[in-house]
Amino acid sequence: MAAIELRGLTKVYPGGVKALDSLDLDIPDGEFFALLGPSGCGKTTLLRTIAGLETATGGAVVIGDRDVTGVQPGGRDVAMVFQDYALFPHMDVTDNIAYPLRIKKVAKGARREKAEEVGARLGLERLMDRRPGQLSGGQQQRVALARVMATQAQAFLFDEPLSNLDARLRLEARTFLKKLQRELGVTTVFVTHDQAEALAMADRMAVMEAGHIRQIGTPAEVFQRPANTFVAGFIGSTPMNLLDGAVRGDTLEVAGCKVSVPASAEGRLTGGEKIVYGVRPEYMAYSAGPAEGALSGKVAIVENLGASHLVTLDVNDVLVQAVVPEGSEPAVGDDGHALPRRDRALVYRDGELV
Amino acid sequence: MTRFVLGRIGFSTLIAVLLAFFTIPLLWLVTAPFTSDPSYEVKVPDFTWDNFQAVVEHPYALPSLYNSLILSVGTAVLVVLLAALAAYALSRVRLPGRDALLYALLLLSSIITGTAAMVPLFQLAVELNLIDSQLGLILILTGGLLPAAIFMLKDFMDSTPKSYEESARVFGASPLQIVRHVVVPVVRPGLATIAVWSLANVWGNFLMPYLLLSDVEKQPAAVITYTLYTEGGQANLSMLSTFGLLYSIPVVLMYLFVSKKYGFRFHGGIKR
């Protein structure tokens, strides 16, 4: 068990591509930490640099008070689960789980025993003699987890641990992974491009874009108060409404409608300045009749989300989305009014949260 | 309807003729050695062992099979060893112009073969004092097979995920351990394919040994076959068929064995 610290970490690939640009990050001992971002944002590079598979161009990686920047992957006392699990196809499950112990020169009997024990804990007892090719995706994932558990490393690194599983199994594995991490209490960093996965599993998360960390926080913080328009647009299964507007005295003018200044931005705006008004569709109160401070327009699209509907309003040629509970959804072409929640709406100036 | 039936009959006849074209020589090969006076026809054999007796008594026949074995095993070992190292490096290390180099090697080695390379190779062997030497021949055959072997193996190694090696690396395995525990076992079917391919290639090669070995005691079976004549200058069919059968059995057995063991396919972990 150990904390992970990154100090000014930079990675420049030959050819000049800057994958990581002077990153600072503190991950306390025992935390389940998510690195989230679109593909190509550098999150996998960051994970591989922590593992030592990529050499940092600048800065330092500190694991449990030990600077390991120049240390080979094997000497860092971390264990990694790869996206494809990287189970050795020619070894059975027991040998796969026991492989890290084989490297550490643990006697054959002792390492078989350890493999059986860890395997049993993850419900693999009946599969110990199988080859990886004879296992389902979920079983392979559990073998990969058992293998890192057998190392008793100070920190675990997971590269897209759920992306190889089908949708239903993914939900199951998500719960399982979170429970396992809690029980083991080992510092764990995982990479994902799926914001729902990061929100669901992580204790804290970092949202990355183009080699920079755009926000660090708990899932609740990141969801409710995205620090900038990039994070605001990336987080949430229905994207946040980000509407251009301007400050007009005590109110905001957004898409030709007057809306009140959000609680968080009160007293911080100057008249006449250009802003971006952000509010999640979930934080909009929809009504068929007019309301003070609402965004009013015609219903353009109604999408069924299951227990609710996503209604898209055409407000003076700007599209605004609101989530409407089932049973009260409007028809296309109706007049509609969406009132943002004042305590949840946000104002961005130059892309940053006010 | 009639047209359909006629069409079927025509098609079947065509297939039968094609099939006969390939099976009759094989049928001849397995029957003629057991026939007392074989001709070019396929006859029901009278199951005599006289032809085998004659082959055993021939001063160069059986030793030539042994020579073939030395040449092909020696070459296969060298090809697999060198090609594996080269292919691994080429697959894992990014070199500028790597693909161009590989294609150039492959192209040159497939254009300049056999007769085109005959004279320069002979001169090279003379200069290096490798004429009439089995070691020299093995080196020259290895050189000829290496480009294609490297190309095939590199393709094979490219298709094996790097994450196997990286995983072992994070667990603390040394480069040598990674090669021993992970790389070699994972690419073993590829190595077996290359080994079989080189063995079969050298086993059937006539031109190079004919050219570079003058001592009849060192010549492999492919060359000895060429000398099996009767006193009258006619092809000695009883010797040829019997020797041919003995000559082909090891290759057939090897294919069966390797195909059963590895199935010439890659046992991967997960769908990518």
XYZ file of C-alpha atoms in Angstrom:
626
model
C 0.000 0.000 0.000
C 1.383 3.333 -0.971
C 0.450 6.773 -2.205
C 1.368 7.822 -5.734
C 2.721 11.278 -6.449
C 3.460 12.786 -9.837
C 5.581 15.913 -10.032
C 5.753 17.896 -13.263
C 5.512 14.685 -15.250
C 6.196 15.224 -18.955
C 6.320 12.743 -21.806
C 7.353 13.765 -25.286
C 7.367 11.065 -27.941
C 10.090 10.990 -30.573
C 8.682 13.147 -33.328
C 7.645 15.873 -30.918
C 4.192 14.720 -29.803
C 3.695 15.950 -26.244
C 1.551 13.250 -24.633
C 1.858 14.555 -21.078
C 2.513 18.188 -20.292
C 3.948 18.780 -16.823
C 1.338 16.923 -14.781
C 1.025 17.130 -11.015
C -1.137 14.594 -9.264
C -1.487 13.194 -5.742
C -3.233 9.888 -5.198
C -3.454 9.063 -1.486
C -2.940 5.559 -0.130
C -5.857 3.187 -0.727
C -7.723 5.417 -3.166
C -9.589 4.165 -6.242
C -8.608 6.767 -8.801
C -9.913 7.157 -12.361
C -8.119 8.746 -15.300
C -10.833 9.802 -17.710
C -10.618 11.403 -21.107
C -11.301 11.004 -24.806
C -8.985 8.768 -26.824
C -5.593 10.306 -27.450
C -5.708 12.519 -24.363
C -2.682 10.823 -22.785
C -4.426 8.846 -20.052
C -2.970 5.490 -21.099
C 0.463 7.086 -21.533
C 0.165 8.424 -17.988
C -0.705 4.974 -16.638
C 2.143 3.356 -18.587
C 4.552 6.009 -17.314
C 3.526 5.210 -13.727
C 4.128 1.515 -14.524
C 7.497 2.327 -16.074
C 6.659 0.960 -19.522
C 7.175 4.481 -20.863
C 10.127 6.571 -19.710
C 9.251 10.043 -18.491
C 10.893 12.871 -20.435
C 10.761 15.128 -17.374
C 9.393 15.243 -13.854
C 9.148 12.517 -11.237
C 7.032 9.520 -10.269
C 7.011 8.841 -6.527
C 5.406 5.663 -5.200
C 5.246 5.399 -1.417
C 7.990 7.985 -0.711
C 10.347 6.336 -3.195
C 11.282 8.177 -6.382
C 10.957 5.480 -9.042
C 11.299 7.703 -12.130
C 14.418 5.878 -13.313
C 13.472 2.440 -12.005
C 12.560 -0.448 -14.333
C 8.897 -1.575 -14.258
C 9.799 -4.719 -12.320
C 11.406 -2.706 -9.522
C 8.481 -0.360 -8.894
C 6.338 -2.807 -6.944
C 3.216 -2.076 -8.968
C 1.004 -4.578 -10.795
C -0.883 -3.890 -13.993
C -3.957 -5.336 -15.691
C -3.829 -4.751 -19.419
C -6.766 -3.928 -21.621
C -6.573 -7.367 -23.286
C -5.655 -8.922 -19.884
C -2.396 -10.316 -21.375
C -2.932 -13.782 -19.908
C -0.249 -16.110 -21.216
C -2.068 -18.393 -23.675
C 0.269 -21.352 -23.122
C -0.137 -21.481 -19.323
C -3.163 -22.699 -17.385
C -4.938 -20.465 -14.881
C -2.822 -21.650 -11.930
C 0.450 -20.941 -13.751
C -0.830 -17.585 -14.923
C -1.756 -16.486 -11.411
C 1.490 -17.895 -10.006
C 3.685 -16.291 -12.676
C 4.648 -13.177 -10.646
C 5.678 -15.497 -7.802
C 7.723 -17.605 -10.216
C 9.670 -14.454 -11.097
C 10.185 -13.797 -7.394
C 11.611 -17.340 -7.115
C 8.941 -18.590 -4.717
C 9.103 -22.413 -4.450
C 6.728 -24.286 -6.740
C 4.555 -25.722 -3.962
C 4.178 -22.401 -2.169
C 3.240 -20.513 -5.295
C 0.637 -23.102 -6.352
C -0.876 -22.824 -2.912
C -0.998 -19.042 -3.140
C -2.539 -19.229 -6.630
C -5.223 -21.640 -5.398
C -5.988 -19.348 -2.486
C -6.303 -16.172 -4.578
C -8.170 -18.057 -7.306
C -10.677 -19.384 -4.775
C -11.263 -15.892 -3.459
C -12.304 -14.767 -6.953
C -14.436 -17.868 -7.573
C -12.016 -19.522 -10.001
C -11.658 -22.892 -8.161
C -13.123 -24.986 -10.960
C -11.193 -23.228 -13.720
C -7.650 -23.593 -12.387
C -6.617 -26.178 -15.027
C -8.029 -24.312 -18.015
C -6.141 -22.294 -20.572
C -7.112 -18.628 -21.087
C -8.558 -19.526 -24.502
C -11.148 -21.720 -22.766
C -12.438 -18.931 -20.516
C -15.118 -16.306 -21.082
C -14.226 -12.617 -21.046
C -15.439 -12.160 -17.473
C -13.472 -15.189 -16.280
C -10.338 -13.932 -18.033
C -10.747 -10.624 -16.262
C -10.949 -12.366 -12.899
C -7.808 -14.371 -13.680
C -6.008 -11.136 -14.563
C -7.176 -9.631 -11.256
C -6.103 -12.735 -9.345
C -2.687 -12.458 -10.950
C -2.155 -8.885 -9.776
C -3.496 -9.786 -6.332
C -0.913 -12.558 -6.071
C 1.878 -10.002 -6.499
C 0.904 -8.138 -3.292
C 2.113 -4.998 -5.011
C 1.858 -1.539 -3.467
C -0.395 -0.212 -6.202
C -2.559 -1.604 -8.977
C -2.882 -0.083 -12.435
C -5.829 -1.041 -14.652
C -5.892 -0.087 -18.319
C -9.515 0.041 -19.524
C -10.416 -2.942 -17.327
C -14.002 -3.251 -18.574
C -13.746 -2.397 -22.260
C -13.349 -6.026 -23.371
C -16.572 -7.169 -21.717
C -20.052 -7.029 -23.219
C -22.484 -4.419 -21.937
C -24.353 -6.532 -19.372
C -21.232 -8.125 -17.930
C -19.655 -4.686 -17.711
C -22.153 -3.492 -15.108
C -21.628 -6.646 -13.073
C -17.849 -6.340 -13.311
C -18.024 -2.674 -12.316
C -19.707 -3.494 -9.014
C -17.376 -6.448 -8.464
C -14.266 -4.389 -9.132
C -15.319 -1.621 -6.770
C -16.129 -4.079 -3.995
C -12.824 -5.906 -4.487
C -10.821 -2.677 -4.384
C -12.571 -1.629 -1.188
C -11.810 -4.976 0.449
C -8.162 -5.023 -0.585
C -7.574 -1.355 0.174
C -4.748 -1.179 -2.395
C -4.152 2.141 -4.157
C -5.609 1.626 -7.625
C -5.425 3.802 -10.713
C -7.602 2.939 -13.664
C -7.970 4.382 -17.119
C -11.282 4.697 -18.905
C -12.855 6.656 -21.724
C -16.346 5.972 -20.385
C -17.478 8.800 -18.085
C -20.267 6.669 -16.548
C -17.676 4.044 -15.553
C -15.442 6.655 -13.915
C -18.355 8.291 -12.064
C -19.606 4.924 -10.841
C -16.355 3.380 -9.634
C -13.870 6.042 -8.636
C -13.295 7.669 -5.262
C -11.717 10.537 -7.149
C -11.021 11.161 -10.794
C -8.962 13.283 -13.132
C -10.419 14.434 -16.449
C -7.728 14.790 -19.094
C -7.535 16.526 -22.440
C -4.536 16.700 -24.765
C -1.930 15.867 -22.130
C -3.368 18.192 -19.484
C -5.506 17.481 -16.445
C -8.596 19.662 -16.764
C -10.184 18.821 -13.411
C -9.518 16.647 -10.384
C -12.263 15.853 -7.919
C -14.795 13.391 -6.577
C -17.379 12.143 -9.079
C -19.996 14.375 -7.426
C -17.825 17.484 -7.740
C -16.948 16.762 -11.341
C -20.552 16.042 -12.255
C -22.135 19.003 -10.469
C -19.496 21.665 -10.936
C -17.381 20.953 -14.017
C -14.436 23.324 -13.852
C -14.533 24.208 -17.538
C -16.645 23.745 -20.645
C -14.549 20.754 -21.787
C -15.317 18.765 -18.643
C -18.920 20.027 -18.701
C -19.390 18.655 -22.213
C -17.549 15.373 -21.510
C -19.212 14.297 -18.256
C -22.822 13.146 -18.145
C -24.665 10.601 -20.249
C -26.799 13.394 -21.700
C -24.492 16.292 -22.553
C -24.846 19.547 -20.659
C -26.553 22.487 -22.355
C -23.808 25.034 -23.030
C -25.455 28.180 -24.364
C -23.828 31.442 -25.417
C -25.214 34.418 -23.572
C -24.488 37.857 -22.137
C -24.934 39.597 -18.804
C -27.788 42.170 -18.862
C -27.900 43.930 -15.518
C -29.295 41.532 -12.895
C -30.193 38.828 -15.376
C -28.624 36.834 -18.166
C -29.738 36.850 -21.760
C -29.484 33.349 -23.140
C -30.908 32.282 -26.499
C -33.125 35.336 -26.558
C -34.657 34.543 -23.151
C -34.109 36.155 -19.779
C -32.808 33.772 -17.115
C -31.696 34.545 -13.578
C -28.039 34.513 -12.559
C -27.114 31.120 -11.006
C -26.455 31.087 -7.289
C -22.797 30.163 -7.778
C -22.095 33.157 -10.056
C -23.980 35.805 -8.078
C -22.024 39.035 -7.629
C -19.150 37.867 -9.821
C -20.369 39.099 -13.181
C -20.066 42.485 -14.783
C -22.767 43.895 -17.027
C -22.453 43.329 -20.753
C -19.783 40.600 -20.696
C -20.100 37.465 -22.832
C -20.553 34.205 -20.975
C -21.468 30.561 -21.570
C -24.474 29.410 -19.597
C -24.375 25.732 -18.588
C -27.137 23.588 -17.182
C -27.660 19.819 -17.302
C -30.868 18.531 -18.905
C -31.548 16.705 -15.615
C -31.574 20.041 -13.771
C -34.298 21.623 -15.908
C -37.929 21.818 -14.810
C -40.091 21.364 -17.884
C -43.591 22.778 -18.128
C -46.131 23.249 -20.898
C -47.191 26.660 -19.552
C -44.969 29.768 -19.441
C -42.735 30.305 -16.409
C -40.627 33.236 -15.199
C -36.935 32.859 -16.197
C -37.513 29.821 -18.403
C -36.114 29.013 -21.835
C -39.166 28.869 -24.093
C -39.479 27.345 -27.534
C -40.991 24.610 -29.649
C -40.409 20.897 -29.022
C -38.163 19.634 -31.817
C -37.269 16.059 -30.779
C -38.411 13.679 -28.027
C -36.042 10.776 -27.209
C -37.053 7.922 -24.952
C -34.491 7.201 -22.204
C -36.555 4.527 -20.475
C -37.778 5.990 -17.193
C -37.627 9.504 -18.627
C -37.591 11.396 -21.915
C -35.033 13.753 -23.347
C -36.879 16.708 -24.896
C -35.040 19.007 -27.289
C -36.505 22.504 -27.508
C -35.822 24.898 -30.339
C -35.369 28.201 -28.494
C -34.910 30.954 -31.102
C -32.785 28.547 -33.253
C -30.711 27.355 -30.279
C -31.253 23.754 -29.196
C -31.861 23.246 -25.458
C -32.342 19.823 -23.860
C -34.375 18.928 -20.798
C -35.153 15.604 -19.114
C -38.869 15.026 -18.561
C -40.191 12.215 -16.329
C -42.234 9.502 -18.065
C -45.933 10.172 -18.435
C -45.662 13.931 -18.907
C -43.654 14.040 -22.131
C -44.843 16.573 -24.735
C -45.465 15.949 -28.434
C -43.230 17.308 -31.165
C -44.339 20.809 -32.185
C -45.811 21.760 -28.766
C -44.738 24.928 -27.004
C -42.437 24.098 -24.112
C -40.739 25.937 -21.270
C -37.619 24.706 -19.476
C -36.744 26.381 -16.184
C -33.125 25.839 -15.063
C -32.509 25.119 -11.375
C -30.786 28.207 -10.027
C -28.631 26.209 -7.592
C -27.380 23.854 -10.338
C -26.907 26.169 -13.300
C -23.335 27.385 -13.978
C -21.688 30.278 -15.762
C -18.423 29.954 -17.705
C -16.257 32.882 -18.682
C -13.575 32.122 -21.332
C -14.279 28.447 -20.877
C -13.577 28.456 -17.117
C -16.145 28.189 -14.324
C -17.048 31.496 -12.657
C -33.616 -31.570 -66.624
C -31.516 -33.425 -69.170
C -29.311 -30.411 -69.396
C -28.839 -30.479 -65.644
C -27.991 -34.193 -65.638
C -25.581 -33.787 -68.541
C -24.007 -30.832 -66.740
C -23.518 -32.876 -63.594
C -22.003 -35.754 -65.575
C -19.656 -33.404 -67.390
C -18.612 -31.736 -64.168
C -17.997 -35.041 -62.397
C -15.954 -36.332 -65.319
C -13.811 -33.204 -65.267
C -13.219 -33.581 -61.527
C -12.394 -37.278 -61.996
C -9.818 -36.512 -64.685
C -8.236 -33.800 -62.568
C -8.170 -36.089 -59.551
C -6.625 -38.909 -61.576
C -3.940 -36.539 -62.776
C -2.797 -36.077 -59.197
C -3.557 -39.490 -57.687
C -2.166 -41.824 -60.319
C 1.479 -40.791 -59.758
C 0.965 -41.243 -56.023
C -0.669 -44.594 -56.596
C 2.284 -45.591 -58.753
C 4.669 -44.523 -56.003
C 3.066 -46.817 -53.423
C 2.546 -49.827 -55.717
C 5.643 -49.886 -57.944
C 8.159 -50.558 -55.139
C 6.342 -53.802 -54.324
C 6.169 -54.962 -57.948
C 8.890 -57.228 -59.360
C 9.209 -55.565 -62.741
C 7.636 -52.086 -62.533
C 6.788 -50.101 -65.644
C 5.075 -46.759 -66.076
C 1.688 -48.401 -65.465
C -0.035 -48.713 -62.121
C -0.291 -52.462 -61.517
C -1.553 -54.544 -58.642
C 1.714 -55.337 -56.886
C 2.933 -58.892 -56.225
C 4.437 -57.787 -52.909
C 8.090 -58.499 -53.403
C 10.795 -57.045 -51.164
C 13.506 -57.456 -53.816
C 13.446 -53.775 -54.738
C 14.053 -52.752 -51.132
C 16.873 -55.310 -50.983
C 18.431 -53.634 -54.023
C 18.157 -50.176 -52.468
C 19.781 -51.354 -49.246
C 22.638 -52.904 -51.244
C 23.170 -49.775 -53.320
C 26.367 -48.165 -51.965
C 25.045 -44.575 -51.933
C 21.278 -44.850 -51.498
C 20.853 -45.127 -47.730
C 23.861 -42.900 -46.864
C 22.366 -40.245 -49.134
C 19.179 -40.193 -47.019
C 21.406 -39.611 -44.010
C 23.153 -36.773 -45.873
C 19.754 -35.246 -46.677
C 18.922 -35.435 -42.989
C 22.126 -33.645 -41.978
C 21.640 -30.929 -44.568
C 17.973 -30.277 -43.837
C 18.176 -30.467 -40.035
C 21.313 -28.331 -39.983
C 19.711 -25.732 -42.211
C 16.404 -25.769 -40.333
C 18.108 -25.244 -36.964
C 20.131 -22.322 -38.301
C 17.168 -20.765 -40.116
C 14.858 -20.988 -37.091
C 17.477 -19.613 -34.719
C 18.584 -16.703 -36.887
C 15.139 -15.881 -38.267
C 13.597 -15.890 -34.775
C 16.166 -13.446 -33.427
C 15.984 -11.184 -36.464
C 12.196 -11.274 -36.674
C 11.802 -10.528 -32.970
C 14.085 -7.539 -33.185
C 12.485 -6.278 -36.397
C 9.021 -6.706 -34.956
C 9.695 -4.984 -31.628
C 12.219 -2.275 -32.446
C 11.247 0.620 -34.663
C 13.933 1.168 -37.270
C 13.716 3.734 -40.024
C 13.301 1.943 -43.353
C 12.555 -1.383 -41.692
C 9.755 -2.425 -44.008
C 11.647 -1.294 -47.103
C 14.604 -3.431 -45.997
C 12.394 -6.475 -45.492
C 10.621 -6.146 -48.823
C 13.900 -5.569 -50.648
C 15.376 -8.703 -49.049
C 12.317 -10.758 -49.898
C 12.094 -9.450 -53.425
C 15.776 -10.011 -54.194
C 15.763 -13.470 -52.679
C 12.773 -14.526 -54.740
C 14.042 -13.028 -58.004
C 17.630 -14.190 -57.762
C 17.135 -17.878 -57.143
C 18.385 -21.181 -58.491
C 19.865 -20.778 -61.946
C 20.354 -17.010 -61.694
C 22.408 -17.329 -58.527
C 24.213 -20.485 -59.656
C 27.427 -19.002 -60.976
C 28.006 -16.324 -58.313
C 27.241 -18.785 -55.540
C 29.629 -21.329 -57.007
C 32.376 -18.727 -57.243
C 31.677 -17.521 -53.735
C 31.912 -21.076 -52.426
C 35.213 -21.617 -54.262
C 36.669 -18.371 -52.904
C 35.607 -19.199 -49.354
C 36.900 -22.746 -49.647
C 33.417 -24.067 -48.988
C 33.140 -26.151 -52.130
C 32.369 -29.829 -51.601
C 31.602 -29.172 -47.923
C 28.296 -29.958 -46.240
C 28.795 -27.068 -43.810
C 29.272 -24.676 -46.702
C 26.153 -25.983 -48.383
C 24.180 -25.583 -45.161
C 25.322 -21.963 -44.864
C 24.377 -21.210 -48.468
C 20.971 -22.887 -48.149
C 20.356 -21.001 -44.880
C 21.147 -17.725 -46.582
C 18.680 -18.521 -49.317
C 15.838 -19.350 -46.946
C 16.426 -16.631 -44.348
C 14.716 -13.637 -46.012
C 11.413 -15.444 -46.508
C 11.671 -17.021 -43.039
C 12.301 -13.648 -41.381
C 9.422 -12.147 -43.316
C 6.983 -14.884 -42.271
C 8.109 -14.913 -38.647
C 8.030 -11.142 -38.363
C 4.446 -11.188 -39.540
C 3.734 -13.833 -36.932
C 5.405 -11.871 -34.154
C 3.630 -8.675 -35.185
C 0.360 -10.459 -34.610
C 1.298 -11.526 -31.086
C 0.377 -8.734 -28.708
C 3.136 -6.781 -27.021
C 1.097 -6.787 -23.827
C 2.267 -10.355 -23.029
C 5.841 -9.152 -22.776
C 4.940 -5.906 -21.036
C 2.883 -7.805 -18.504
C 5.827 -10.056 -17.686
C 8.062 -6.990 -17.522
C 5.868 -5.270 -14.938
C 6.019 -8.465 -12.858
C 9.777 -8.060 -12.874
C 10.892 -10.621 -15.456
C 14.318 -10.040 -17.033
C 14.588 -9.817 -20.856
C 15.951 -13.369 -20.983
C 13.105 -14.642 -18.798
C 10.582 -12.856 -21.016
C 11.968 -14.580 -24.100
C 12.090 -18.001 -22.381
C 8.775 -17.904 -20.508
C 6.627 -15.887 -22.850
C 7.899 -15.134 -26.344
C 9.197 -18.565 -27.384
C 6.149 -20.513 -26.116
C 3.739 -18.035 -27.665
C 5.397 -18.060 -31.101
C 6.192 -21.800 -31.007
C 3.654 -22.673 -33.726
C 5.335 -20.081 -35.940
C 8.772 -21.533 -35.209
C 7.464 -25.026 -35.998
C 6.041 -23.791 -39.288
C 9.354 -22.251 -40.283
C 11.263 -25.384 -39.227
C 9.043 -27.689 -41.273
C 9.101 -25.339 -44.223
C 12.939 -25.189 -44.245
C 13.298 -28.943 -43.706
C 10.992 -29.706 -46.637
C 12.690 -27.064 -48.761
C 16.197 -28.473 -48.271
C 14.998 -32.074 -48.436
C 13.704 -31.450 -51.956
C 16.487 -29.167 -53.154
C 18.400 -30.654 -56.070
C 20.290 -27.824 -57.723
C 22.424 -26.491 -54.870
C 23.829 -29.811 -53.631
C 24.302 -30.986 -57.244
C 26.287 -27.854 -57.905
C 28.340 -27.546 -54.746
C 29.009 -31.167 -53.731
C 31.150 -33.221 -56.059
C 31.927 -36.081 -53.687
C 29.203 -38.679 -54.214
C 29.485 -39.797 -50.590
C 28.308 -36.382 -49.398
C 25.417 -36.038 -51.815
C 21.841 -36.015 -50.546
C 18.997 -38.213 -51.752
C 17.690 -35.660 -54.243
C 20.973 -35.874 -56.188
C 21.368 -39.643 -55.838
C 17.905 -40.153 -57.371
C 19.310 -38.583 -60.509
C 21.961 -41.316 -60.807
C 19.620 -44.312 -60.644
C 20.011 -45.773 -64.148
C 20.249 -49.283 -65.453
C 23.395 -50.414 -67.282
C 21.544 -49.732 -70.529
C 21.117 -46.065 -69.665
C 17.378 -46.440 -68.998
C 15.741 -45.091 -65.826
C 15.857 -47.879 -63.272
C 12.162 -47.886 -62.365
C 12.331 -50.432 -59.569
C 15.138 -48.543 -57.827
C 13.603 -45.144 -58.529
C 10.174 -46.017 -57.197
C 11.498 -47.741 -54.079
C 14.002 -45.019 -53.306
C 11.365 -42.379 -54.040
C 9.014 -43.969 -51.537
C 11.699 -44.077 -48.840
C 12.639 -40.498 -49.719
C 9.105 -39.157 -49.304
C 8.099 -40.998 -46.106
C 10.037 -38.790 -43.628
C 8.499 -35.593 -45.021
C 4.974 -36.994 -44.865
C 5.519 -38.193 -41.292
C 6.906 -34.831 -40.262
C 3.906 -32.964 -41.673
C 1.498 -35.297 -39.905
C 3.331 -34.930 -36.605
C 3.613 -31.151 -36.644
C 0.115 -30.643 -37.932
C -1.224 -32.825 -35.116
C 0.866 -31.105 -32.481
C 0.416 -27.484 -33.529
C -2.296 -27.610 -36.145
C -0.445 -24.730 -37.843
C -2.596 -22.206 -36.116
C -2.166 -19.696 -33.362
C -3.735 -20.379 -29.978
C -4.503 -16.863 -28.799
C -5.980 -15.611 -25.586
C -8.659 -13.134 -26.420
C -10.413 -11.796 -29.466
C -9.015 -8.474 -30.518
